[in-house]
Short mmCIF file of C-alpha atoms and ligand atoms in Angstrom, two decimals:
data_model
loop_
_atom_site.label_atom_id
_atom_site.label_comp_id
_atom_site.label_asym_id
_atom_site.label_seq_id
_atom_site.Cartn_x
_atom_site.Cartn_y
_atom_site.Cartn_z
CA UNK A 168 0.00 0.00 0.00
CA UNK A 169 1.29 3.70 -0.63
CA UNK A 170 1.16 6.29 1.51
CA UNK A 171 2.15 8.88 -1.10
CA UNK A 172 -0.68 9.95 -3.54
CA UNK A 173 1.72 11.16 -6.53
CA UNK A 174 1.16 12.59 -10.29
CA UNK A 175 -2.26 13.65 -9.41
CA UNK A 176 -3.12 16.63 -6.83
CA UNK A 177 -5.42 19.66 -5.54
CA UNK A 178 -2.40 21.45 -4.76
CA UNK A 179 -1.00 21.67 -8.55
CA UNK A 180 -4.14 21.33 -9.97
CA UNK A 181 -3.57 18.16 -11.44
CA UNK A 182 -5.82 14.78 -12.38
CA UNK A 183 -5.18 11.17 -13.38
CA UNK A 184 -7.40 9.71 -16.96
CA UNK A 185 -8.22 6.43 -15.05
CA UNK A 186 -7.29 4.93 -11.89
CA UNK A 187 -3.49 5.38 -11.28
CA UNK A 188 -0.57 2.81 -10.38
CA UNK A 189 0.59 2.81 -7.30
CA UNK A 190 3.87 2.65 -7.96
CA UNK A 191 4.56 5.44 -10.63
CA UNK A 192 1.09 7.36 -10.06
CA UNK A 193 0.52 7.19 -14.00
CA UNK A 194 -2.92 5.91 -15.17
CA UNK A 195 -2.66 2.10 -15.15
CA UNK A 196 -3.50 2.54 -19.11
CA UNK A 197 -1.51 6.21 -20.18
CA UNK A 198 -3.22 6.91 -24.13
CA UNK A 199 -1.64 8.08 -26.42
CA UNK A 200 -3.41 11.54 -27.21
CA UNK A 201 -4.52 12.24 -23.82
CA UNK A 202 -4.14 16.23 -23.13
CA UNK A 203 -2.07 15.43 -20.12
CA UNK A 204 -3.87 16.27 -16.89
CA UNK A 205 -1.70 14.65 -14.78
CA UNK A 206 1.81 16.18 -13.14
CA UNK A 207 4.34 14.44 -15.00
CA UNK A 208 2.36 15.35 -18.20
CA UNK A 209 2.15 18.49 -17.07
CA UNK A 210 5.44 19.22 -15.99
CA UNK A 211 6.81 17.88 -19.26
CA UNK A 212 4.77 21.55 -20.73
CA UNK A 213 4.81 23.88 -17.56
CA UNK A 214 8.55 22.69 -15.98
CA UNK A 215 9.55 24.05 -12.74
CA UNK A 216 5.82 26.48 -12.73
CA UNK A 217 4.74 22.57 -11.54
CA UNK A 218 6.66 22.17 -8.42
CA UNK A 219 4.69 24.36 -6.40
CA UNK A 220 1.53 24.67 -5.11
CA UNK A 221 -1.33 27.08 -6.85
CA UNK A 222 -2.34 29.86 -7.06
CA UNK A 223 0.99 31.29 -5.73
CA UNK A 224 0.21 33.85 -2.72
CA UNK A 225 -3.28 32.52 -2.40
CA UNK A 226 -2.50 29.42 -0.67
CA UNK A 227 -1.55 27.79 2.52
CA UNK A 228 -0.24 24.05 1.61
CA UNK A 229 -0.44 20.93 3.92
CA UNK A 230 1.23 17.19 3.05
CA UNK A 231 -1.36 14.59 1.65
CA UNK A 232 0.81 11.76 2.35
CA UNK A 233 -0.83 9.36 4.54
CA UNK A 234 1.50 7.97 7.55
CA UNK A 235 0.65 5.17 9.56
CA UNK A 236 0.68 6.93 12.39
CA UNK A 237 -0.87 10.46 12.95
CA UNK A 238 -2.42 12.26 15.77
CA UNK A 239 -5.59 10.87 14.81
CA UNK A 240 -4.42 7.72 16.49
CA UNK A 241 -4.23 9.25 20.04
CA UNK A 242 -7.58 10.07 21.88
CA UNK A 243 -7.53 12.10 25.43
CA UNK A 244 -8.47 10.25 28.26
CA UNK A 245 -9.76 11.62 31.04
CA UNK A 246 -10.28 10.09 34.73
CA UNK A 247 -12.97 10.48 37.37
CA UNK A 248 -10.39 9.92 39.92
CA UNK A 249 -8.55 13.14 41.46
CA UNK A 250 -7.88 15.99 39.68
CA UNK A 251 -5.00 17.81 37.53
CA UNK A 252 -4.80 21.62 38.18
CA UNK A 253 -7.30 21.88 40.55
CA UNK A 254 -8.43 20.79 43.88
CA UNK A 255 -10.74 17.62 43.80
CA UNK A 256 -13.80 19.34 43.96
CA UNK A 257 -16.58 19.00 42.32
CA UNK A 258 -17.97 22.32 43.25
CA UNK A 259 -14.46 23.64 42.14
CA UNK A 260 -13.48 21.53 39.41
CA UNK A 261 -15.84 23.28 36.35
CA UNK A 262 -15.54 23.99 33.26
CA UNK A 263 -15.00 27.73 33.46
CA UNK A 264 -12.35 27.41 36.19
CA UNK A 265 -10.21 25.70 33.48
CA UNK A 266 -6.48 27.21 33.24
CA UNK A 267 -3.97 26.41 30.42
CA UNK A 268 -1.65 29.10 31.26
CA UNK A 269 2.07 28.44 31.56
CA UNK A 270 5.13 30.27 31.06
CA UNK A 271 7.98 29.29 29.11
CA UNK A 272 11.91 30.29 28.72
CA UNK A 273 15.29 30.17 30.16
CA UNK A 274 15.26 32.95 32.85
CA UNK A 275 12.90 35.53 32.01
CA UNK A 276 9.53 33.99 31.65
CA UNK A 277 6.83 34.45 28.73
CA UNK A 278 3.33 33.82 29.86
CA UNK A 279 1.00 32.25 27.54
CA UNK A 280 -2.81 32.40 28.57
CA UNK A 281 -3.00 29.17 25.76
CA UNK A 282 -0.65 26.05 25.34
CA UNK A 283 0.24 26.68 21.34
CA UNK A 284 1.74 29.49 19.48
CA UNK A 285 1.20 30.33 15.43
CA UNK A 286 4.23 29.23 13.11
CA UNK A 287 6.11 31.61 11.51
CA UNK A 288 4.40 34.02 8.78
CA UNK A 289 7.43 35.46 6.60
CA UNK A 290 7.60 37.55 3.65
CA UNK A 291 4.62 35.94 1.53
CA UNK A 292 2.29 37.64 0.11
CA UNK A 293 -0.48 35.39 1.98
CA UNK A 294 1.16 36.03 5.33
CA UNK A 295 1.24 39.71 4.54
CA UNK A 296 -2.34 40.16 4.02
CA UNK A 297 -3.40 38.03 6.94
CA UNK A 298 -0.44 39.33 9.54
CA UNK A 299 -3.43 41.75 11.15
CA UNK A 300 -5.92 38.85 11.91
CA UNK A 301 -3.57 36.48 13.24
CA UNK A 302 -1.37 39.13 15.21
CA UNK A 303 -4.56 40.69 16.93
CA UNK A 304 -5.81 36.79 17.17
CA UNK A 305 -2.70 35.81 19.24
CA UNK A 306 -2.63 39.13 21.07
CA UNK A 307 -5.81 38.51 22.52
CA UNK A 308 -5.40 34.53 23.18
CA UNK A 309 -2.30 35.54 24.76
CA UNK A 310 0.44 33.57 22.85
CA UNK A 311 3.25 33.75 20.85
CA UNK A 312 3.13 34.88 17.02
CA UNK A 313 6.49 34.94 14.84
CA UNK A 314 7.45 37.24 12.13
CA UNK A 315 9.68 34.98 9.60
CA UNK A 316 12.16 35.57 7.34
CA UNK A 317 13.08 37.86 4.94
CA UNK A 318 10.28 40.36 5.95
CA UNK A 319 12.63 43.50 5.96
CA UNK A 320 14.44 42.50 2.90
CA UNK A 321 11.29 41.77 0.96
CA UNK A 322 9.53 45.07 2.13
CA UNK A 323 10.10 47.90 -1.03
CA UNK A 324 9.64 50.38 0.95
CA UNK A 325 12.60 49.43 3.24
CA UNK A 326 16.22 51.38 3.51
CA UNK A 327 18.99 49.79 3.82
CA UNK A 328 22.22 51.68 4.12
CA UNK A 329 25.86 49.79 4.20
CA UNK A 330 24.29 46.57 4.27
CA UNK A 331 21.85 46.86 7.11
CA UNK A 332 18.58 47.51 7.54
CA UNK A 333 17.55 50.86 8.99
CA UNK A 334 13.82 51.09 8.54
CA UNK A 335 11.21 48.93 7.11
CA UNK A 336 7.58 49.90 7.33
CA UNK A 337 6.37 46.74 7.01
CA UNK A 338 8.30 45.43 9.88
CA UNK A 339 7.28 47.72 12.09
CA UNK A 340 3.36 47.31 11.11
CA UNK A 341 4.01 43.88 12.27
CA UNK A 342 5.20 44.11 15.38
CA UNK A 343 3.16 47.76 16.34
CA UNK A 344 -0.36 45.70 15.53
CA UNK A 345 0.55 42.70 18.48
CA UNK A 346 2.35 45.28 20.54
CA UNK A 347 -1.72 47.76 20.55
CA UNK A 348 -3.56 44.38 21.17
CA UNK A 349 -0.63 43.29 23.81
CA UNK A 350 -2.36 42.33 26.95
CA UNK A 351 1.06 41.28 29.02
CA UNK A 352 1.03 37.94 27.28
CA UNK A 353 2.68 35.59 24.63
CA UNK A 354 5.40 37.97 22.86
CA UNK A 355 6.03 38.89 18.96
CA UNK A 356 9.34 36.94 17.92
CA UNK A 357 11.25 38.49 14.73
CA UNK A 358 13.18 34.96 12.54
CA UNK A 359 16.43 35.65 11.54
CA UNK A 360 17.57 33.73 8.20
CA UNK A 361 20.94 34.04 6.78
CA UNK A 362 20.02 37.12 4.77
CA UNK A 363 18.22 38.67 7.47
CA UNK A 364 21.30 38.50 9.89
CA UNK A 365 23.37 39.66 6.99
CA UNK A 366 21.04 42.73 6.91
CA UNK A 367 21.32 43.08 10.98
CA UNK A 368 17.58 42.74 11.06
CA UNK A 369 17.25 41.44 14.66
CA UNK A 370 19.40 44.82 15.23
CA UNK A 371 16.47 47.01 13.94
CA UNK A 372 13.91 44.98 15.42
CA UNK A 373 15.24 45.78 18.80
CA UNK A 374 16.95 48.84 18.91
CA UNK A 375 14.25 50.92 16.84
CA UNK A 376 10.74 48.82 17.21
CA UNK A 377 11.66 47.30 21.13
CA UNK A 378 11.47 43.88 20.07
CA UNK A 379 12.32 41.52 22.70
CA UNK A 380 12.35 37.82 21.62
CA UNK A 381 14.63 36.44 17.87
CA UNK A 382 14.63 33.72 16.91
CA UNK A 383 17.32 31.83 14.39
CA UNK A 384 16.57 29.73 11.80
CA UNK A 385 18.00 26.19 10.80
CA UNK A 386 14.99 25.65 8.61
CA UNK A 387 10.74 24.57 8.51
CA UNK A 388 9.36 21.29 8.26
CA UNK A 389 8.05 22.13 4.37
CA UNK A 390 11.25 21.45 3.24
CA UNK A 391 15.18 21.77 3.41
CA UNK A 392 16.14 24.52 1.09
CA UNK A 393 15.99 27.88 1.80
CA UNK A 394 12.71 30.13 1.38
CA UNK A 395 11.41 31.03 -1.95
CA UNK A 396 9.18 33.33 -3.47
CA UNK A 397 8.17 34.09 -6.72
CA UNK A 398 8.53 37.68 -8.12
CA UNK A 399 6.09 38.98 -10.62
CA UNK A 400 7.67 42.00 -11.45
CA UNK A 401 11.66 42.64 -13.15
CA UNK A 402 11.63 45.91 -10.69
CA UNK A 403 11.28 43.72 -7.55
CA UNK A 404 13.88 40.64 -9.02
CA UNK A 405 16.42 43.32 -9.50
CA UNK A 406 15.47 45.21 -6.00
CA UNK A 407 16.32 41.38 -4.24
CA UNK A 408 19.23 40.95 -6.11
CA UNK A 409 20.51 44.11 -5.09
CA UNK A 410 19.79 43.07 -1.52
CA UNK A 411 21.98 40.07 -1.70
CA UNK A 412 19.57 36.87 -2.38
CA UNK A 413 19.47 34.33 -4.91
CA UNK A 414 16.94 35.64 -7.67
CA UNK A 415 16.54 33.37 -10.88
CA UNK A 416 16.79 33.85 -13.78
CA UNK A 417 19.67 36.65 -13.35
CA UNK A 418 17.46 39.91 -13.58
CA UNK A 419 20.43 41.95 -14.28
CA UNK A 420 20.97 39.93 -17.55
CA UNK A 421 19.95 42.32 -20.55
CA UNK A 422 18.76 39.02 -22.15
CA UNK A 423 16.76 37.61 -19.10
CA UNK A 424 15.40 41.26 -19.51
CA UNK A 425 14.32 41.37 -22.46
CA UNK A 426 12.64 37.60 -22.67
CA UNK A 427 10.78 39.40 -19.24
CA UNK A 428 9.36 42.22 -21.47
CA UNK A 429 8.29 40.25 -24.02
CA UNK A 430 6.13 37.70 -21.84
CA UNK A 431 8.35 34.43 -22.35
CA UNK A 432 8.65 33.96 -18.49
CA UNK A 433 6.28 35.79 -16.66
CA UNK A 434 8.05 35.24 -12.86
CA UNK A 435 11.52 35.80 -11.42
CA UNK A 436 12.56 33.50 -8.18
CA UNK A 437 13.84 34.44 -5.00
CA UNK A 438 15.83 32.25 -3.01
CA UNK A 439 17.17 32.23 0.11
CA UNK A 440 20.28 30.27 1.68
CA UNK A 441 20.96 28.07 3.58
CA UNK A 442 22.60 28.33 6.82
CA UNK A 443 25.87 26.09 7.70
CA UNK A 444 25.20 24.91 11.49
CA UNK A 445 28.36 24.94 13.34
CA UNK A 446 28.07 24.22 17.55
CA UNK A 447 30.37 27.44 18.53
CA UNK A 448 28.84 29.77 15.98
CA UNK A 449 25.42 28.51 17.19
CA UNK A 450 26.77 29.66 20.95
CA UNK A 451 28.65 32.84 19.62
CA UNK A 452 25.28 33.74 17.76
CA UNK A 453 23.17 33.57 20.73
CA UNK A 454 25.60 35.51 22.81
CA UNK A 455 25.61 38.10 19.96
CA UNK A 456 22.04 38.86 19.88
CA UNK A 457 21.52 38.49 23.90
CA UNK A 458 24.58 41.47 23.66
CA UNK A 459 22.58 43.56 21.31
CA UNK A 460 19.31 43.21 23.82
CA UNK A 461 17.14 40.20 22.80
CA UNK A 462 15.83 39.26 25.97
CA UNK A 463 14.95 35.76 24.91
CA UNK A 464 16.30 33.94 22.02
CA UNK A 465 14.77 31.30 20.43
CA UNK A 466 15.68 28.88 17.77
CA UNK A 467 13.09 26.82 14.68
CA UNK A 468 15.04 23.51 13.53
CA UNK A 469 13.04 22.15 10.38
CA UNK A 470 13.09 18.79 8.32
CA UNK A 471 16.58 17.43 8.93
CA UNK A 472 17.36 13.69 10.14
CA UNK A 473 17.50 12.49 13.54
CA UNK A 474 20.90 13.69 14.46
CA UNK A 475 20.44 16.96 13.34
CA UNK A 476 17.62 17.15 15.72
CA UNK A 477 19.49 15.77 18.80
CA UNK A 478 22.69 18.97 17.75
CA UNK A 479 19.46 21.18 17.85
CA UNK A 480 18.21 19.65 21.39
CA UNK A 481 22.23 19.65 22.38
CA UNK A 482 22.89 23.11 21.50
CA UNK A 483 19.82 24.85 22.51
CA UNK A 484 20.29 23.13 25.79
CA UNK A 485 23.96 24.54 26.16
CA UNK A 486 23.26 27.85 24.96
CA UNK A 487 19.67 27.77 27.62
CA UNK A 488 18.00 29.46 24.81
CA UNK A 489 14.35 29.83 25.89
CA UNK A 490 12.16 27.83 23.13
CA UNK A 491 13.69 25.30 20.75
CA UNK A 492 10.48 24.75 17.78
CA UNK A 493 10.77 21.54 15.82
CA UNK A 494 8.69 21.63 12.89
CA UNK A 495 7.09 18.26 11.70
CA UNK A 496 6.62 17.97 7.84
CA UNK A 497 5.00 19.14 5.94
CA UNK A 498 3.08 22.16 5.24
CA UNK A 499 3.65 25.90 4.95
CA UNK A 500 2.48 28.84 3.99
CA UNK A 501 3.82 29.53 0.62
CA UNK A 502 6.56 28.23 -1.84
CA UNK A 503 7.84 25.14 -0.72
CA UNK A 504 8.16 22.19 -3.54
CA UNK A 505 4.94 20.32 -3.41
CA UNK A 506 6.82 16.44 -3.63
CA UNK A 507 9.46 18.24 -1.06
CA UNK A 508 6.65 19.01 1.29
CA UNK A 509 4.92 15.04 1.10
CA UNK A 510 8.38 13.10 0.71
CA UNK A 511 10.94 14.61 2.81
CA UNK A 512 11.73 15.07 6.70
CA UNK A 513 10.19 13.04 9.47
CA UNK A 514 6.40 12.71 10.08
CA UNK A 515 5.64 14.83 13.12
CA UNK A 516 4.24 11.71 15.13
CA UNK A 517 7.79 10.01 14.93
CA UNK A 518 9.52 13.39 15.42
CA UNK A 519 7.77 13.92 18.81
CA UNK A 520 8.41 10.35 19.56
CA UNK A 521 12.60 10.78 18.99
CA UNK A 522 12.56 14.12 20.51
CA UNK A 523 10.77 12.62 23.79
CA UNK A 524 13.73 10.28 23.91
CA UNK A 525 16.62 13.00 23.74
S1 SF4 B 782 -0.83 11.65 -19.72
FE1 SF4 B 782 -3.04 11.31 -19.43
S2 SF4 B 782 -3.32 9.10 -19.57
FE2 SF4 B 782 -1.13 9.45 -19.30
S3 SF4 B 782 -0.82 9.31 -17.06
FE3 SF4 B 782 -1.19 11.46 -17.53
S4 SF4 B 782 -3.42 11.76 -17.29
FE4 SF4 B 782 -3.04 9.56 -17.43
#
């Protein structure tokens, strides 16, 4: 039995003719003449336009793969025996009385009214236009929200003078709309990616917007390659390039141009990098931004193998960071590769499971 469901998806728009094999995903019978519905058939005519999931900036993306084990496989149990957080009442121990507070970090303490915090919305355009519902939204539940990466760099209306940032309105829309809805609880974290500590974002998010909490970035559970986002216009591919990232085809290319103007690619790519993980940069890193004021530091380890997640539990237990997040696969909120997001890192059931045991 697979667990994958390939060549045929909601996510890239994409159908089988007939029943499909299990082992390639191809229609069991593939005609000759069929229009080609399917992914591979597709991505023979559309090429890399196929990896991701569609429409671009509209979407949120979640794995379809099937695991044999998934949270649906746990149920709560309760007791009618004693009580946990409360006296063994029964005139006390109501519904209303319920409390799922807790506080979490290092030293200083963040209070969370609610046991969960949002993932990370970065520079996409879909985390953009929903940043004021779900910033207000954790506000007021009293949790953590993150800012990810790349928002400064991505903004057009930032500045950026010798190579670091020194205002971005878009940053600081983010962080004023949690900080008018704070209510002394959760906390507004700013991700730092390579680019963004090359632009000494975490610098400007503290020193000029009073952000207390950064977090660094090994990766997300989507995938393990850098971020990515897809540029529509040859203004905003050379504005990225200009700001050190990875944008593809070469915008500054007066023949990449000029295929641009005359609609034979309609979409530049941005890339990000990846970061090299090295223990005593990891500890020097910390150090740095706890230095430059962060008054907790936090750290998001993605879809790596096992022993990368036991150097993430090993470090960020050295440094006594306050929050280590380990993402499961696979979902995000953007541009990750669609197979990436199914096929690669460890199902978050087994991930819990092997970080319970380090
Ligand atoms: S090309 Fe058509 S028939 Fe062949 S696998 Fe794809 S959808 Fe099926």
């Amino acid at each position: 039995m697979s667990f994958s469901r390939i060549n045929a998806s909601a996510a890239t728009s994409t159908r089988t003719r007939t029943e499909s094999s299990p082992c390639s995903g191809m229609c069991v019978v593939c005609l000759d003449g069929c229009p080609g519905t399917c992914e591979i058939a597709m991505s023979a005519l559309r090429g890399r336009e196929m990896l991701y999931p569609q429409p671009f900036g509209q979407v949120t993306a979640g794995s379809a793969k099937e695991y044999p084990i998934d949270f649906s496989h746990f149920s709560i149990q309760g007791s009618c025996v004693g009580a946990e957080g409360m006296e063994a009442d029964s005139d006390k121990a109501i519904f209303p009385n319920v409390d799922l507070s807790l506080e979490i970090g290092a030293k200083e303490k963040i209070k969370l009214k609610v046991p969960f915090f949002t993932g990370a919305l970065g520079s996409t355009e879909i985390a953009r236009v929903h940043w004021e519902n779900m910033a207000i939204g954790a506000a007021i539940c009293g949790t953590i929200i993150v800012i990810g990466e790349n928002v400064c760099a991505m903004d057009p209306r930032s500045e950026i003078k010798n190579g670091r940032v020194v205002r971005s309105p878009e940053m600081k829309r983010r962080v004023g709309i949690f900080k008018d809805w704070d209510e002394g609880y959760g906390e507004v974290v700013v991700q730092m990616n390579v680019e963004d500590t090359r632009l000494k974002v975490a610098e400007y998010a503290i020193e000029k917007l009073g952000v207390r909490a950064v977090e660094l970035k090994w990766g997300q559970g989507a995938k393990d390659i850098g971020g990515e986002v897809k540029l529509p216009s040859l203004k905003k591919a050379l504005q990225l390039n200009d700001r050190g990232y990875l944008v593809f085809p070469n915008p500054e290319d007066p023949e990449v141009q000029k295929e641009f103007k005359e609609g034979v690619f309609g979409e530049f790519e941005r890339h990000s990098r990846l970061g090299m993980v090295d223990e005593e940069e990891f500890y020097r890193k910390v150090e740095e931004l706890r230095e430059v004021g962060a008054k907790y530091v936090t750290l998001k380890t993605g879809a790596y193998r096992p022993r990368d997640l036991a150097r993430a539990v090993k470090f960020a237990s050295n440094a006594r960071i306050d929050l280590l997040t380990v993402d499961g696969a696979g979902g995000g909120t953007g541009m990750s590769p669609w197979r990436m997001m199914n096929e690669w890192g460890i199902p978050t059931v087994y991930l819990e499971c092997l970080l319970y045991n380090y």
